[in-house]
Amino acid sequence: GMSAYSYLAEVLVDKYDVDKDKIRPEATLTDLGLDSLMVVEFLFDVEDEFNIEVPDDRAEFETLNEAATLIDELIEAKGD
């Protein structure tokens, strides 16, 4: 499977028209031009892709790196 970070980067570029050059680990979704509704949709995309559920209390990440780390942890915890 793709790493969480690579997947996030790909989806942001392909689906949300984010400029590839703006994608950095320390970039926030706001920096990348996503509004709150897009962030919710983005989380759905991620949950579908990795078959995970992001609990509301964990969805408070700021940067892409934090998001990727969170997703990796959730995949790990699922353990399949």
JSON list of C-alpha atoms in Angstrom, two decimals:
[
{"chain": "A", "resi": 1, "resn": "GLY", "atom": "CA", "xyz": [0.00, 0.00, 0.00]},
{"chain": "A", "resi": 2, "resn": "MET", "atom": "CA", "xyz": [0.89, 3.62, -0.39]},
{"chain": "A", "resi": 3, "resn": "SER", "atom": "CA", "xyz": [2.22, 5.50, 2.59]},
{"chain": "A", "resi": 4, "resn": "ALA", "atom": "CA", "xyz": [-0.33, 7.78, 4.17]},
{"chain": "A", "resi": 5, "resn": "TYR", "atom": "CA", "xyz": [1.71, 10.86, 3.27]},
{"chain": "A", "resi": 6, "resn": "SER", "atom": "CA", "xyz": [2.00, 9.91, -0.43]},
{"chain": "A", "resi": 7, "resn": "TYR", "atom": "CA", "xyz": [-1.71, 9.24, -0.58]},
{"chain": "A", "resi": 8, "resn": "LEU", "atom": "CA", "xyz": [-2.55, 12.57, 1.07]},
{"chain": "A", "resi": 9, "resn": "ALA", "atom": "CA", "xyz": [-0.29, 14.41, -1.35]},
{"chain": "A", "resi": 10, "resn": "GLU", "atom": "CA", "xyz": [-1.78, 12.64, -4.37]},
{"chain": "A", "resi": 11, "resn": "VAL", "atom": "CA", "xyz": [-5.40, 13.25, -3.38]},
{"chain": "A", "resi": 12, "resn": "LEU", "atom": "CA", "xyz": [-4.76, 16.90, -2.58]},
{"chain": "A", "resi": 13, "resn": "VAL", "atom": "CA", "xyz": [-3.27, 17.45, -6.03]},
{"chain": "A", "resi": 14, "resn": "ASP", "atom": "CA", "xyz": [-5.68, 15.29, -8.04]},
{"chain": "A", "resi": 15, "resn": "LYS", "atom": "CA", "xyz": [-8.99, 15.99, -6.34]},
{"chain": "A", "resi": 16, "resn": "TYR", "atom": "CA", "xyz": [-8.55, 19.30, -4.54]},
{"chain": "A", "resi": 17, "resn": "ASP", "atom": "CA", "xyz": [-6.42, 21.05, -7.18]},
{"chain": "A", "resi": 18, "resn": "VAL", "atom": "CA", "xyz": [-3.66, 21.86, -4.73]},
{"chain": "A", "resi": 19, "resn": "ASP", "atom": "CA", "xyz": [-0.43, 23.06, -6.34]},
{"chain": "A", "resi": 20, "resn": "LYS", "atom": "CA", "xyz": [2.07, 20.21, -6.04]},
{"chain": "A", "resi": 21, "resn": "ASP", "atom": "CA", "xyz": [4.82, 22.66, -5.08]},
{"chain": "A", "resi": 22, "resn": "LYS", "atom": "CA", "xyz": [2.87, 23.72, -1.99]},
{"chain": "A", "resi": 23, "resn": "ILE", "atom": "CA", "xyz": [2.73, 20.23, -0.54]},
{"chain": "A", "resi": 24, "resn": "ARG", "atom": "CA", "xyz": [5.21, 19.95, 2.29]},
{"chain": "A", "resi": 25, "resn": "PRO", "atom": "CA", "xyz": [5.07, 17.97, 5.56]},
{"chain": "A", "resi": 26, "resn": "GLU", "atom": "CA", "xyz": [4.65, 21.19, 7.54]},
{"chain": "A", "resi": 27, "resn": "ALA", "atom": "CA", "xyz": [1.90, 22.63, 5.32]},
{"chain": "A", "resi": 28, "resn": "THR", "atom": "CA", "xyz": [-1.57, 22.81, 6.86]},
{"chain": "A", "resi": 29, "resn": "LEU", "atom": "CA", "xyz": [-4.76, 22.04, 4.95]},
{"chain": "A", "resi": 30, "resn": "THR", "atom": "CA", "xyz": [-5.66, 25.72, 5.34]},
{"chain": "A", "resi": 31, "resn": "ASP", "atom": "CA", "xyz": [-2.32, 26.72, 3.77]},
{"chain": "A", "resi": 32, "resn": "LEU", "atom": "CA", "xyz": [-3.26, 24.46, 0.88]},
{"chain": "A", "resi": 33, "resn": "GLY", "atom": "CA", "xyz": [-6.58, 26.22, 0.36]},
{"chain": "A", "resi": 34, "resn": "LEU", "atom": "CA", "xyz": [-9.03, 23.70, 1.82]},
{"chain": "A", "resi": 35, "resn": "ASP", "atom": "CA", "xyz": [-12.01, 25.07, 3.71]},
{"chain": "A", "resi": 36, "resn": "SER", "atom": "CA", "xyz": [-13.68, 23.21, 6.57]},
{"chain": "A", "resi": 37, "resn": "LEU", "atom": "CA", "xyz": [-16.16, 21.37, 4.32]},
{"chain": "A", "resi": 38, "resn": "MET", "atom": "CA", "xyz": [-13.35, 20.21, 2.05]},
{"chain": "A", "resi": 39, "resn": "VAL", "atom": "CA", "xyz": [-11.42, 19.00, 5.10]},
{"chain": "A", "resi": 40, "resn": "VAL", "atom": "CA", "xyz": [-14.39, 16.86, 6.14]},
{"chain": "A", "resi": 41, "resn": "GLU", "atom": "CA", "xyz": [-14.65, 15.39, 2.64]},
{"chain": "A", "resi": 42, "resn": "PHE", "atom": "CA", "xyz": [-10.90, 14.85, 2.57]},
{"chain": "A", "resi": 43, "resn": "LEU", "atom": "CA", "xyz": [-11.14, 12.85, 5.81]},
{"chain": "A", "resi": 44, "resn": "PHE", "atom": "CA", "xyz": [-13.89, 10.70, 4.28]},
{"chain": "A", "resi": 45, "resn": "ASP", "atom": "CA", "xyz": [-11.61, 10.01, 1.30]},
{"chain": "A", "resi": 46, "resn": "VAL", "atom": "CA", "xyz": [-8.82, 8.97, 3.64]},
{"chain": "A", "resi": 47, "resn": "GLU", "atom": "CA", "xyz": [-11.08, 6.77, 5.75]},
{"chain": "A", "resi": 48, "resn": "ASP", "atom": "CA", "xyz": [-12.37, 5.03, 2.62]},
{"chain": "A", "resi": 49, "resn": "GLU", "atom": "CA", "xyz": [-8.91, 4.51, 1.18]},
{"chain": "A", "resi": 50, "resn": "PHE", "atom": "CA", "xyz": [-7.41, 2.99, 4.33]},
{"chain": "A", "resi": 51, "resn": "ASN", "atom": "CA", "xyz": [-10.58, 1.47, 5.77]},
{"chain": "A", "resi": 52, "resn": "ILE", "atom": "CA", "xyz": [-10.13, 3.32, 9.05]},
{"chain": "A", "resi": 53, "resn": "GLU", "atom": "CA", "xyz": [-12.21, 5.65, 11.15]},
{"chain": "A", "resi": 54, "resn": "VAL", "atom": "CA", "xyz": [-10.72, 8.91, 12.37]},
{"chain": "A", "resi": 55, "resn": "PRO", "atom": "CA", "xyz": [-12.28, 9.67, 15.76]},
{"chain": "A", "resi": 56, "resn": "ASP", "atom": "CA", "xyz": [-13.43, 13.28, 16.12]},
{"chain": "A", "resi": 57, "resn": "ASP", "atom": "CA", "xyz": [-11.09, 13.85, 19.01]},
{"chain": "A", "resi": 58, "resn": "ARG", "atom": "CA", "xyz": [-8.12, 12.82, 16.85]},
{"chain": "A", "resi": 59, "resn": "ALA", "atom": "CA", "xyz": [-9.08, 14.86, 13.81]},
{"chain": "A", "resi": 60, "resn": "GLU", "atom": "CA", "xyz": [-7.47, 18.00, 15.21]},
{"chain": "A", "resi": 61, "resn": "PHE", "atom": "CA", "xyz": [-4.22, 17.71, 13.26]},
{"chain": "A", "resi": 62, "resn": "GLU", "atom": "CA", "xyz": [-2.62, 20.83, 11.82]},
{"chain": "A", "resi": 63, "resn": "THR", "atom": "CA", "xyz": [-0.02, 19.75, 9.30]},
{"chain": "A", "resi": 64, "resn": "LEU", "atom": "CA", "xyz": [0.13, 17.09, 6.58]},
{"chain": "A", "resi": 65, "resn": "ASN", "atom": "CA", "xyz": [2.85, 15.35, 8.54]},
{"chain": "A", "resi": 66, "resn": "GLU", "atom": "CA", "xyz": [0.59, 15.18, 11.62]},
{"chain": "A", "resi": 67, "resn": "ALA", "atom": "CA", "xyz": [-2.26, 13.88, 9.48]},
{"chain": "A", "resi": 68, "resn": "ALA", "atom": "CA", "xyz": [-0.05, 11.19, 7.94]},
{"chain": "A", "resi": 69, "resn": "THR", "atom": "CA", "xyz": [1.26, 10.15, 11.36]},
{"chain": "A", "resi": 70, "resn": "LEU", "atom": "CA", "xyz": [-2.29, 9.91, 12.70]},
{"chain": "A", "resi": 71, "resn": "ILE", "atom": "CA", "xyz": [-3.41, 7.79, 9.74]},
{"chain": "A", "resi": 72, "resn": "ASP", "atom": "CA", "xyz": [-0.39, 5.49, 10.10]},
{"chain": "A", "resi": 73, "resn": "GLU", "atom": "CA", "xyz": [-1.23, 5.04, 13.80]},
{"chain": "A", "resi": 74, "resn": "LEU", "atom": "CA", "xyz": [-4.86, 4.22, 13.03]},
{"chain": "A", "resi": 75, "resn": "ILE", "atom": "CA", "xyz": [-3.83, 1.70, 10.35]},
{"chain": "A", "resi": 76, "resn": "GLU", "atom": "CA", "xyz": [-1.37, 0.16, 12.82]},
{"chain": "A", "resi": 77, "resn": "ALA", "atom": "CA", "xyz": [-4.02, -0.02, 15.56]},
{"chain": "A", "resi": 78, "resn": "LYS", "atom": "CA", "xyz": [-6.41, -1.77, 13.17]},
{"chain": "A", "resi": 79, "resn": "GLY", "atom": "CA", "xyz": [-3.73, -4.38, 12.67]},
{"chain": "A", "resi": 80, "resn": "ASP", "atom": "CA", "xyz": [-4.97, -6.20, 9.64]}
]
